[in-house]
XYZ file of C-alpha atoms in Angstrom:
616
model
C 126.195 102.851 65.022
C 124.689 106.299 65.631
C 123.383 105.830 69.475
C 126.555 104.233 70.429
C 128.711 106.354 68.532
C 126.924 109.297 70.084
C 126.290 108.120 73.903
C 130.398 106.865 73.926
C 131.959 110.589 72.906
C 131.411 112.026 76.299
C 133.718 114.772 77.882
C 134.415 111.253 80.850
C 135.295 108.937 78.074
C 137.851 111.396 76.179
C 139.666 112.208 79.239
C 139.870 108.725 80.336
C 141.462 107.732 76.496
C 143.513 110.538 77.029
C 144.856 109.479 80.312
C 145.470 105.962 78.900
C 147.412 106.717 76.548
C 149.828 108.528 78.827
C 149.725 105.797 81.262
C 153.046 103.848 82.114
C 153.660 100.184 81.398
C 154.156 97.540 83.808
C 156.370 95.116 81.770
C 156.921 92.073 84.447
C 153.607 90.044 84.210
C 151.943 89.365 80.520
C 148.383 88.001 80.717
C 148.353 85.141 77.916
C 144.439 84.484 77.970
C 141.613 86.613 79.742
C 137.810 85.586 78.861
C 135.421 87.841 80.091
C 131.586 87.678 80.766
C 129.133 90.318 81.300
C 125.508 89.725 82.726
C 123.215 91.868 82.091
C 120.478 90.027 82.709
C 119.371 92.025 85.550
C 120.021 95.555 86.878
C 123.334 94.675 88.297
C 126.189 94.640 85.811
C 128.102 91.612 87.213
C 131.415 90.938 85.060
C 133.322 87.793 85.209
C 136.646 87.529 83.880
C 139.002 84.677 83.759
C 142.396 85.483 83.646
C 145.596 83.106 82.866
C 149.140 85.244 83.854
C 152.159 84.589 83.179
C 155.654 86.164 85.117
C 157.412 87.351 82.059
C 160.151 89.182 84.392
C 163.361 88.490 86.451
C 161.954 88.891 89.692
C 158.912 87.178 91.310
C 155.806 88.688 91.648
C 153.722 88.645 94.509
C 150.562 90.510 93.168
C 148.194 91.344 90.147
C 147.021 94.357 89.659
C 143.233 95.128 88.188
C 142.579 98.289 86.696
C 138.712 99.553 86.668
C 138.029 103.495 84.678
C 136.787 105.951 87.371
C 133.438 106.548 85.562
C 132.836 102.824 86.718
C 134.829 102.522 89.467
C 132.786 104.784 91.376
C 129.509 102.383 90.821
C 131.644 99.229 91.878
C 129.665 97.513 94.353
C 131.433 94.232 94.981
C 134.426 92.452 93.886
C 136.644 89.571 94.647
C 139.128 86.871 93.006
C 139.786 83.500 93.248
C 142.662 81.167 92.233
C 141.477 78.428 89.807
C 142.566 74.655 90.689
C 143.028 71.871 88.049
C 142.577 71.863 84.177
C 139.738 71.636 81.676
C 136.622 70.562 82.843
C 137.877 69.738 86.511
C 138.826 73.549 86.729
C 137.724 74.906 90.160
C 137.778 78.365 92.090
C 139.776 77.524 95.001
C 141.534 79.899 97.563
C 139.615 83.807 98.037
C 142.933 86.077 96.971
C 142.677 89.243 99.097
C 141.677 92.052 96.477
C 142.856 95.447 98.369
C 142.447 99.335 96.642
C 145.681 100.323 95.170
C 147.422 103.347 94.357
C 150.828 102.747 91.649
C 152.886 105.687 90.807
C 152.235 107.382 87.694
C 149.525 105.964 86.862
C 146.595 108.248 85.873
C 143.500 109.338 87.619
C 141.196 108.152 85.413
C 141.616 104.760 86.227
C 141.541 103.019 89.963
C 143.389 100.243 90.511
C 142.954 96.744 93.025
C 145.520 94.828 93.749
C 145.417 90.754 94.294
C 147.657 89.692 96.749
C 148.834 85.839 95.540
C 149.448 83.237 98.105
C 152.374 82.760 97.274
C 155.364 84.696 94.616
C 154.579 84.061 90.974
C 158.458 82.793 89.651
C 159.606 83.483 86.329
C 157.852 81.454 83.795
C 155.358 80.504 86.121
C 151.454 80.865 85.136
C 148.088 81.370 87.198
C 144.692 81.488 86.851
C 142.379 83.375 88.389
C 138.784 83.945 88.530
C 137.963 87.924 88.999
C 134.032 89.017 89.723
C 132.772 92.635 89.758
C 129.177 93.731 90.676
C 128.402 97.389 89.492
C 125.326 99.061 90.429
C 123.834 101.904 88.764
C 125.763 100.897 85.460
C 122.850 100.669 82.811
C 121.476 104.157 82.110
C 117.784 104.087 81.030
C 117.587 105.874 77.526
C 114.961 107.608 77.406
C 115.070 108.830 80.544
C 111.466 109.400 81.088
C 108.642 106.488 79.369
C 105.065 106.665 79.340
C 102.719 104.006 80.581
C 102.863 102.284 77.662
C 107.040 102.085 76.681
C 108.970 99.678 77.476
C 111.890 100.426 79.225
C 115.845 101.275 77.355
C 118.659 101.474 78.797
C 122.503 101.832 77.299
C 125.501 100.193 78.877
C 129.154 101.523 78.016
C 132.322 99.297 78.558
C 135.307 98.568 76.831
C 135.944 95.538 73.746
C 139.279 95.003 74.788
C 140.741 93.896 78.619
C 141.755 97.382 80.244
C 145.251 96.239 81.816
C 148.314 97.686 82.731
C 149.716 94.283 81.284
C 150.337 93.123 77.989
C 147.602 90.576 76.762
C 148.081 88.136 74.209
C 144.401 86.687 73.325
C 140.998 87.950 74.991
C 137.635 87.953 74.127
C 133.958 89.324 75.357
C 130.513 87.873 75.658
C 127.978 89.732 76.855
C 124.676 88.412 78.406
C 121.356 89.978 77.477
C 117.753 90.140 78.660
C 115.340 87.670 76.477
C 114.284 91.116 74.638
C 114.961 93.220 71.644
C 118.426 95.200 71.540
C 117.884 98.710 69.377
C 121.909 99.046 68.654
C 125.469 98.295 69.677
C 128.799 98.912 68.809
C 130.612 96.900 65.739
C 133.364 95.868 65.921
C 135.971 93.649 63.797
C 135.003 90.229 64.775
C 131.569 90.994 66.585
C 128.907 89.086 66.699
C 125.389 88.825 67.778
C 123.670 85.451 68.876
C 120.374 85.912 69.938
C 120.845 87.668 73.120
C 124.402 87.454 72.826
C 127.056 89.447 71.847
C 130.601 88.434 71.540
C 133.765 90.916 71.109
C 136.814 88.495 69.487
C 139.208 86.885 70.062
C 141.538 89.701 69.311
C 145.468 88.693 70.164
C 148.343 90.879 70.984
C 146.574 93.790 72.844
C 148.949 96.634 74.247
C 148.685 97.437 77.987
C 145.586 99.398 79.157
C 144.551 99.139 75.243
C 140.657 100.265 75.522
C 137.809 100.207 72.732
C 134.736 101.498 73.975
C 131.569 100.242 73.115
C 127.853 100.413 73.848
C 125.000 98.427 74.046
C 121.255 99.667 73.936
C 118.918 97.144 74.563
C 115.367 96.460 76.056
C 115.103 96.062 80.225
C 111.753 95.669 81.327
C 113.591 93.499 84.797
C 112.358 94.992 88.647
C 115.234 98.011 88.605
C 114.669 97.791 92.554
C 116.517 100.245 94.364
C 116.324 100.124 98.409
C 117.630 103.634 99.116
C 117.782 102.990 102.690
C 117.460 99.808 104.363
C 117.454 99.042 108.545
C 117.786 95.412 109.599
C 117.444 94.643 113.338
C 118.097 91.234 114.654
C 116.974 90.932 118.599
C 118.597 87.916 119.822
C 116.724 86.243 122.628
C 118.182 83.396 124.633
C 114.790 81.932 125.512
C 115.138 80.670 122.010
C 114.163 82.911 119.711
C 115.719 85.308 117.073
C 113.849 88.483 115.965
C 114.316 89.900 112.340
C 112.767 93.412 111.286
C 113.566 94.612 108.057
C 112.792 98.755 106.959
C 112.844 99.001 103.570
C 112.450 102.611 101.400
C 112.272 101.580 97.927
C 112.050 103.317 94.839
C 111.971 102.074 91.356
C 115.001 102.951 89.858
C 114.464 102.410 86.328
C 113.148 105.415 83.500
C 111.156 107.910 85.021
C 107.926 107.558 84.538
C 105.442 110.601 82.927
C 102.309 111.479 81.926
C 99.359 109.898 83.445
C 98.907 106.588 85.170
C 95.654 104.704 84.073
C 94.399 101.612 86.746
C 92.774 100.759 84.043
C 94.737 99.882 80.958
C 96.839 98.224 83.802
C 94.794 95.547 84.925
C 93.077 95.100 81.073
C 96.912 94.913 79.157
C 99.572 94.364 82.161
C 101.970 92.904 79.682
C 101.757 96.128 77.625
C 100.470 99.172 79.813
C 103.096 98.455 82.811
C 106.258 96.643 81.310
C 108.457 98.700 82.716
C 106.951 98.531 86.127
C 107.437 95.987 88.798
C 104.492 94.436 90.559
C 106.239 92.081 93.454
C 109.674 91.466 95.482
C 110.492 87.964 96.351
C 112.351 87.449 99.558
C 114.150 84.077 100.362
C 114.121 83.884 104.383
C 116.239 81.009 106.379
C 113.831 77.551 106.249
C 112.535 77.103 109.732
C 111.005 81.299 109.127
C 107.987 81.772 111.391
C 105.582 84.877 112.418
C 105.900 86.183 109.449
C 104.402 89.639 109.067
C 104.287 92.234 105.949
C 102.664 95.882 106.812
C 103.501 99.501 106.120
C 102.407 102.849 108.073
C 98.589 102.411 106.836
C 98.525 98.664 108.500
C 99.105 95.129 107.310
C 99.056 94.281 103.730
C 97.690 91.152 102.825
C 98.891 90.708 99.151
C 102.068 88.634 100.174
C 102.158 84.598 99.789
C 104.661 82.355 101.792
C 105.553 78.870 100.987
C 108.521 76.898 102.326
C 110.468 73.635 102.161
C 113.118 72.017 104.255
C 115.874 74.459 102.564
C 113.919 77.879 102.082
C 110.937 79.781 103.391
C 110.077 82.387 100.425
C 107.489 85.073 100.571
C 106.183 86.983 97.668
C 105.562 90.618 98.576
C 103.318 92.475 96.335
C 102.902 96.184 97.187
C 99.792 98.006 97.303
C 100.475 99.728 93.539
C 102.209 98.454 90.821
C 105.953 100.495 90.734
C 106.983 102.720 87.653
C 109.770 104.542 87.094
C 110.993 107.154 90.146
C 107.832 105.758 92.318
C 108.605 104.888 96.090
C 106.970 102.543 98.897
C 108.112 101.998 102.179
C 107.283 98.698 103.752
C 108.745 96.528 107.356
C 109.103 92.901 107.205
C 109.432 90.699 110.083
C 110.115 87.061 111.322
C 110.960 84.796 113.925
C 113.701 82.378 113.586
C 115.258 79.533 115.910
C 117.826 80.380 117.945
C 119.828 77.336 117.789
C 120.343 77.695 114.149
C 122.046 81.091 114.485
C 123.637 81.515 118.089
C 126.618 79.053 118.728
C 129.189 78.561 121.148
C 133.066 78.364 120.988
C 135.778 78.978 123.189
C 133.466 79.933 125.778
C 131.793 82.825 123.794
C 128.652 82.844 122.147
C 128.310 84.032 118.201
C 125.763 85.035 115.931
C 126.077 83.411 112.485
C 123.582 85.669 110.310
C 123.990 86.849 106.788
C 124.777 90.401 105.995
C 122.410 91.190 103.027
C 118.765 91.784 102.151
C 117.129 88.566 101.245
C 115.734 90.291 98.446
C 116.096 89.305 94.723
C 118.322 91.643 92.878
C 117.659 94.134 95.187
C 120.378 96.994 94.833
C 120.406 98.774 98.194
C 121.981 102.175 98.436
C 122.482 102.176 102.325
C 122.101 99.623 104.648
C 122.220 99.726 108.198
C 122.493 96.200 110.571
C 121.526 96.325 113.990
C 122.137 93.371 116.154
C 120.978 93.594 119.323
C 122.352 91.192 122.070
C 120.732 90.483 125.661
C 121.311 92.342 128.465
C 124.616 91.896 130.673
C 126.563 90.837 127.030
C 130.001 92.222 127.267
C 133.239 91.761 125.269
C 131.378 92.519 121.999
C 133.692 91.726 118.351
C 132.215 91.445 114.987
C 133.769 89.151 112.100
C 132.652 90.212 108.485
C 133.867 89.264 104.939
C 134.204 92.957 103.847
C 134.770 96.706 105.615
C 131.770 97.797 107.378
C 131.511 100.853 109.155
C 130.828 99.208 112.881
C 129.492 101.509 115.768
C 127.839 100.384 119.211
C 124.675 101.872 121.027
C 122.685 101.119 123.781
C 118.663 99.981 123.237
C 116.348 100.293 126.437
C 113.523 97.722 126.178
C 111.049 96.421 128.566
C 112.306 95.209 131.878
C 115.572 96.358 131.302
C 118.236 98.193 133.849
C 120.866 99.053 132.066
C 119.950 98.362 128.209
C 120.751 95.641 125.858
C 123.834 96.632 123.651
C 123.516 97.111 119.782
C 126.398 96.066 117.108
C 125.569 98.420 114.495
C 127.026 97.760 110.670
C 126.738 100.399 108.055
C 127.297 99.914 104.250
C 127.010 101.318 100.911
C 126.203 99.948 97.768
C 125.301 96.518 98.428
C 124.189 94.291 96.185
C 122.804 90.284 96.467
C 127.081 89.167 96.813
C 126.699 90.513 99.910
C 124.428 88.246 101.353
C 127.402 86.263 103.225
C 127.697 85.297 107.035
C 129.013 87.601 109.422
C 129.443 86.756 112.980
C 129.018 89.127 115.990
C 130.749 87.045 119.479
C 129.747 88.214 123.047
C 130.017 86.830 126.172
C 127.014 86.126 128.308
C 126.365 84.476 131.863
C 123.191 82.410 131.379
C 122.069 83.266 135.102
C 121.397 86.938 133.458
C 118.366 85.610 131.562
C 116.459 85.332 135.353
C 117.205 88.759 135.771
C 113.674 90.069 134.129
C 111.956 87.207 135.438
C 113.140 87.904 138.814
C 112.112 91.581 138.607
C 108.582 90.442 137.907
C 107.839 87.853 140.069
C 109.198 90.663 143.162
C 107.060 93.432 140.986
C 103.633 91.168 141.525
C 104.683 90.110 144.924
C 104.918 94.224 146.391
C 101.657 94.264 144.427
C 100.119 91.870 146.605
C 102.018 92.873 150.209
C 100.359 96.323 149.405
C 97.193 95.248 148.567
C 97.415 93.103 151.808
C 98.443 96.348 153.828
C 95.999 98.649 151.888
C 92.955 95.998 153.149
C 93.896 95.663 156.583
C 95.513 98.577 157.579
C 92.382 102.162 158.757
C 93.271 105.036 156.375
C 90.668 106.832 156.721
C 90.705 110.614 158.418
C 89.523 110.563 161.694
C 85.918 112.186 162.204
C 86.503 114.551 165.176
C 89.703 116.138 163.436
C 89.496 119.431 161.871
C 90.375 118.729 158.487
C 87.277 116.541 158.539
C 84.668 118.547 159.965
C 86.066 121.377 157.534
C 85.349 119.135 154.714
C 81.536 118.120 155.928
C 81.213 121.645 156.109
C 82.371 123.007 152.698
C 80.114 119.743 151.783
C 76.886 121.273 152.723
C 78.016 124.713 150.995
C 78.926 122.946 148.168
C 75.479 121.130 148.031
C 73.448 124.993 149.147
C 75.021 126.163 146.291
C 73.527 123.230 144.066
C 70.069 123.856 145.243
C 70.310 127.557 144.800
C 72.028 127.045 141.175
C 68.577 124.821 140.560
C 66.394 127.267 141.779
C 67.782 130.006 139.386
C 67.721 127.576 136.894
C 63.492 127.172 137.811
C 62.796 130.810 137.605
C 64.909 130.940 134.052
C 62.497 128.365 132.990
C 59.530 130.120 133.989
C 60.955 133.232 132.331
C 60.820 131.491 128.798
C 57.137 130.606 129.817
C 56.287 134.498 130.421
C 57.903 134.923 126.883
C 56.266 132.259 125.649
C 53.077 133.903 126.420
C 53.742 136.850 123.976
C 54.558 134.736 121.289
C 50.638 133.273 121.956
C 49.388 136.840 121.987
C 50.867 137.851 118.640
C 49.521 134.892 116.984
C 45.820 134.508 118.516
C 45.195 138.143 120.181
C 43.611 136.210 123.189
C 44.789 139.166 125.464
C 43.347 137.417 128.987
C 44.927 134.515 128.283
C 48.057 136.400 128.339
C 47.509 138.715 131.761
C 46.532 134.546 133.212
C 49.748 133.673 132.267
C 51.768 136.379 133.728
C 49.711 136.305 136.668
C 50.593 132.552 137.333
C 54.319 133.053 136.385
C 54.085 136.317 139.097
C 52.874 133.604 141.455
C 55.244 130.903 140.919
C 57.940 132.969 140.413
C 57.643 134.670 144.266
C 57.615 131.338 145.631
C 60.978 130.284 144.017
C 62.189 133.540 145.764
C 61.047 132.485 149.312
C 63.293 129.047 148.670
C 65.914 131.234 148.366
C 66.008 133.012 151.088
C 66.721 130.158 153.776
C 69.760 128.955 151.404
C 70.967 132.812 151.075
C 71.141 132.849 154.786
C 72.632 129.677 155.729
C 75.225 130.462 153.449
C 75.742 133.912 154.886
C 76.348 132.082 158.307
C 78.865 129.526 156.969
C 82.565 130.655 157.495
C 83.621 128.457 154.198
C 81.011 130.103 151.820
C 82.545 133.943 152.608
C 84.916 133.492 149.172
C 82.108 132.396 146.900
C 78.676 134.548 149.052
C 79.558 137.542 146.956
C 78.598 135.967 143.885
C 75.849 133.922 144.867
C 74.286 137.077 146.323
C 74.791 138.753 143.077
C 73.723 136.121 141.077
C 70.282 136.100 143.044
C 70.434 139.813 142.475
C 70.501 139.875 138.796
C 67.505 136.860 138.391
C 65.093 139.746 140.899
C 66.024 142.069 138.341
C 65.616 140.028 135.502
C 62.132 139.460 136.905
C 60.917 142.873 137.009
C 62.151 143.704 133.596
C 60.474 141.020 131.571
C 57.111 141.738 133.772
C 57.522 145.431 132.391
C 58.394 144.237 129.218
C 54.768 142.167 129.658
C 52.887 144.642 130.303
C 54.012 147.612 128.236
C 52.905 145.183 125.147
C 50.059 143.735 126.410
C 48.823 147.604 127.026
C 49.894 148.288 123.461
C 48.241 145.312 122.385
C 44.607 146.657 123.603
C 45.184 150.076 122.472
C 45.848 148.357 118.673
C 49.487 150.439 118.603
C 51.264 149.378 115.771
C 54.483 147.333 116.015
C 57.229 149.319 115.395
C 55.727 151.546 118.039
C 55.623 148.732 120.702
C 59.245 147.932 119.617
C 60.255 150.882 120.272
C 58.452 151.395 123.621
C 60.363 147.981 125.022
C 63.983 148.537 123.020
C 65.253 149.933 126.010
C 63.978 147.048 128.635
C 64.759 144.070 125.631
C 68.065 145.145 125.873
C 69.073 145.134 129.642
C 67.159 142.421 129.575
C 69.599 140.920 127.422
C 72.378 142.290 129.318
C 71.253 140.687 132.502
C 70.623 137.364 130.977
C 74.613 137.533 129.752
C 75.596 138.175 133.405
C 73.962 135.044 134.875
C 75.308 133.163 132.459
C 78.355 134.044 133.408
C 78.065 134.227 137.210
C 76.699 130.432 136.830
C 79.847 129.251 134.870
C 82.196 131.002 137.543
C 80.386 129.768 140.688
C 80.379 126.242 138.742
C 84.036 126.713 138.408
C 84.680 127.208 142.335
């Protein structure tokens, strides 16, 4: 087969052959029968492999070791084994075997190993069974590596025909689990063969240890490749009966990157055919007795999510706001309230939070998650019990009505996939006569409120009216309040300013030259009774000790309005005269260009003196 052929002679496949050859042989266990299984039905690889050994050696042997290539070890996200109980049909998975990382001499670097402790030494001649399950993440590689709209999605999957062991085997045999879909190629094989969406490698008997025959698969993978690259999980435990759940997820469609252009509309016309490779919705199975349930993102709350329940589940079907291709991201936060008495127990007088680890997402691969369990205030003698190695740290969280903060378990972990969504429990100590603690500060917050306001009512704070602070203050009052009337006064005479302009303006346009003196005549008038107003508030100012820092200005503001004045009434009359002696207007420009522009100057400097004494 060309494509598998070609995608399987890589420089990481050659080296690991290379190293397996050269490997040493571990001569004391031979495995008489190992069936494995690979799913591929979604975008976790998740192999199952059942294994019969038997102690072929002198000695016993107290543990089995598994042997995983780098090139996949380094995707591994989960794996565990499990002795098998009984015969035939009535076989069972009994006792969890503890499956530690392992490092035997000589052994190359190609390959990591895991070892499985066994309850108890394996004799000579004795046999067991066990049941071994490995999660890999990452494992099928979309080929091509960038689709249009409009492909479907390929991807390739590489693994080995034969049982890589450091043991002997005597029969084994592969089966491996496809998608409902096409498949473009795979490796052949004697005794391979293809059912459907099946393909089965053997039996083939006698293998040699770590004997390896790579094959590949390409096939057709149109599943959600959901990828949270980073996902926060905060659990706020109340004990007035309530357990908060927040959820961050950044997710990212992990799948063949998507190119060229995206059309909205061959979407929604041809779903089936225009988006098959993307993924439209997440479904998230929550605890049963889920409530408050909210789905939003940084633009607000999105309201394409449905939520149904029954006594065993509460489910919620997120849809995001855009279908997801290939390499595309959204961010989104979930929440919900659950009861406390189904997660908080007591025992040996400690409490204990019984909450699974996980994302309650469907085949949701997450990169890096990070649990934060947040406990009441005055919890002490914090311990955390998990099924796997976490990275634990503790913080502190301040919230609202809190002295000292409410501690924070935090859990970090890498590659996690939907096996990891198993109870962990997080036991504290906590005296119930904490919880009136808040309560307690609030009812004493409200009653200071009211002893103040009782104090504030009754009690004369105001400054006495024969002190010197407070005739000071009615004084700068009635400065304060000159200045106003003086400020309005200015403003007047402005305003009768624009009238004398407007005048002109009337002149140009009907030549009605008395009409004009009338006007400036009336505005002379008006204008020198605005100035006697002033005059009273200049001096009373001038005789008030708290007006000496702001006089100056005031003076010089009234100053520069006087001299305003007499310029436009020049201005007035130099055009009026040229009007009657018919000069032409460039001429009377240039007669008033000197007087237009002090005028304008002086017009500037009110401005200003008004915004400064406004400003004081």
């Amino acid at each position: 087969m060309g494509l598998g052929l070609g995608v399987m002679r890589t420089i990481e496949f050659l080296l690991l052959i290379i190293a397996i050859l050269s490997a040493p042989v571990l001569s004391d266990l031979i495995l008489s029968k190992v069936e494995r299984r690979i799913d591929l039905t979604s975008q976790i690889a998740r192999i199952a492999s059942t294994i019969k050994a038997e102690n072929d050696g002198s000695s016993s042997v107290s543990e089995i070791l598994l042997s995983i290539p780098e090139v996949q070890a380094k995707n591994l996200a989960y794996l565990t084994a499990k002795l098998v109980e009984g015969k035939g049909k009535a076989k069972t998975s009994g006792v969890a075997l503890a499956v530690e990382p392992a490092n035997p001499k000589g052994m190359p670097p190609a390959l990591s190993f895991y070892t499985m402790i066994l309850p108890k030494p394996l004799a000579n001649g004795d046999s067991v069974t066990l049941d071994v399950l490995a999660a890999f993440t990452h494992s099928l590689r979309p080929f091509p590596e960038k689709i249009t709209q409009a492909d479907i999605q390929l991807v390739v999957f590489q693994d080995t025909a034969h049982y890589l062991s450091p043991y002997p085997v005597k029969v084994q045999s592969l089966t491996l689990k496809l998608p409902d879909a096409r498949i473009e190629s795979y490796t052949k094989l004697e005794n391979t063969k293809g059912l459907g969406s099946e393909i089965k490698y053997g039996p083939y008997e006698n293998l040699p240890p770590f004997s390896y025959s790579p094959v590949a698969i390409h096939f057709e993978a149109n599943q959600a490749f959901a990828v949270a690259r980073e996902l926060v999980r905060e659990i706020e435990i109340s004990h007035w009966g309530n357990v908060q759940v927040t959820e961050h997820y950044d997710i990212v469609h992990g799948g063949a990157m998507s190119k060229g252009e995206f059309s909205r509309l061959d979407y929604q016309s041809k779903p089936q055919i225009r988006g098959a490779s993307a993924f439209k919705h997440l479904v998230a199975k929550l605890p049963p007795r889920a409530h408050s349930i909210y789905y939003r993102d940084a633009i607000g709350n999105i309201s394409t999510s449905h939520v149904r329940g029954d006594s065993k589940k509460t489910e919620i079907l997120i849809e995001p706001r855009y279908p997801l291709f290939g390499g595309w991201k959204t961010a989104f936060t979930i929440g919900y309230g659950l009861p406390l008495q189904d997660f908080v127990f007591e025992s040996e007088g400690k409490r204990f939070l019984n909450f699974s680890f996980g994302s309650p997402m469907h085949d949701l691969v997450t990169d890096s998650i990070t649990l934060k369990v947040v406990l009441p205030e005055g919890s002490k003698y914090l311990s955390v019990s998990t099924p796997f190695v976490v990275q634990q740290e503790e913080e502190i969280k301040m919230s609202h009505l809190d002295i000292f903060g409410r501690p924070v378990v935090v859990l970090k972990k890498a590659n996690v996939v939907p096996e990891h969504n198993q109870f962990f429990q997080v036991y504290y100590q906590f005296n119930a006569l904490a919880m009136l603690m808040e309560p307690f500060m609030l009812i004493t917050g409200i009653f200071f409120l009211f002893v103040t306001c009782i104090i504030y009512v009754h009690v004369d704070l105001s400054i006495s009216k024969s002190s010197a602070s407070y005739l000071a203050k009615l004084q700068w009052d009635d400065v304060r309040a000159t200045v106003q009337q003086i400020q309005n006064t200015v403003n007047q005479c402005l305003s009768t300013h624009e009238k004398l302009e407007a005048s002109l303006r009337d002149l140009s346009r009907t030549g009605d030259v008395q009409a004009c003196k009338a006007a400036r005549k009336a505005t002379d008038g008006l204008l020198k009774e605005l100035s006697k107003e002033l005059k009273p508030l200049i001096s009373f100012l001038q005789s008030s000790p708290p007006a000496a820092h702001i006089l100056p200005k005031v003076e010089e503001l009234v100053a520069k309005e006087r001299e305003l004045q007499e310029r436009l009434m020049a201005k007035h009359s130099t055009i009026v005269d040229s009007y009657e002696k018919k000069l032409g207007g460039r001429e009377t420009e240039n007669r008033v260009a000197s007087v237009q522009q002090k005028i304008v100057a002086l017009r500037q400097d009110i401005e200003d003196l008004m915004e400064y004494i406004d400003e004081i």
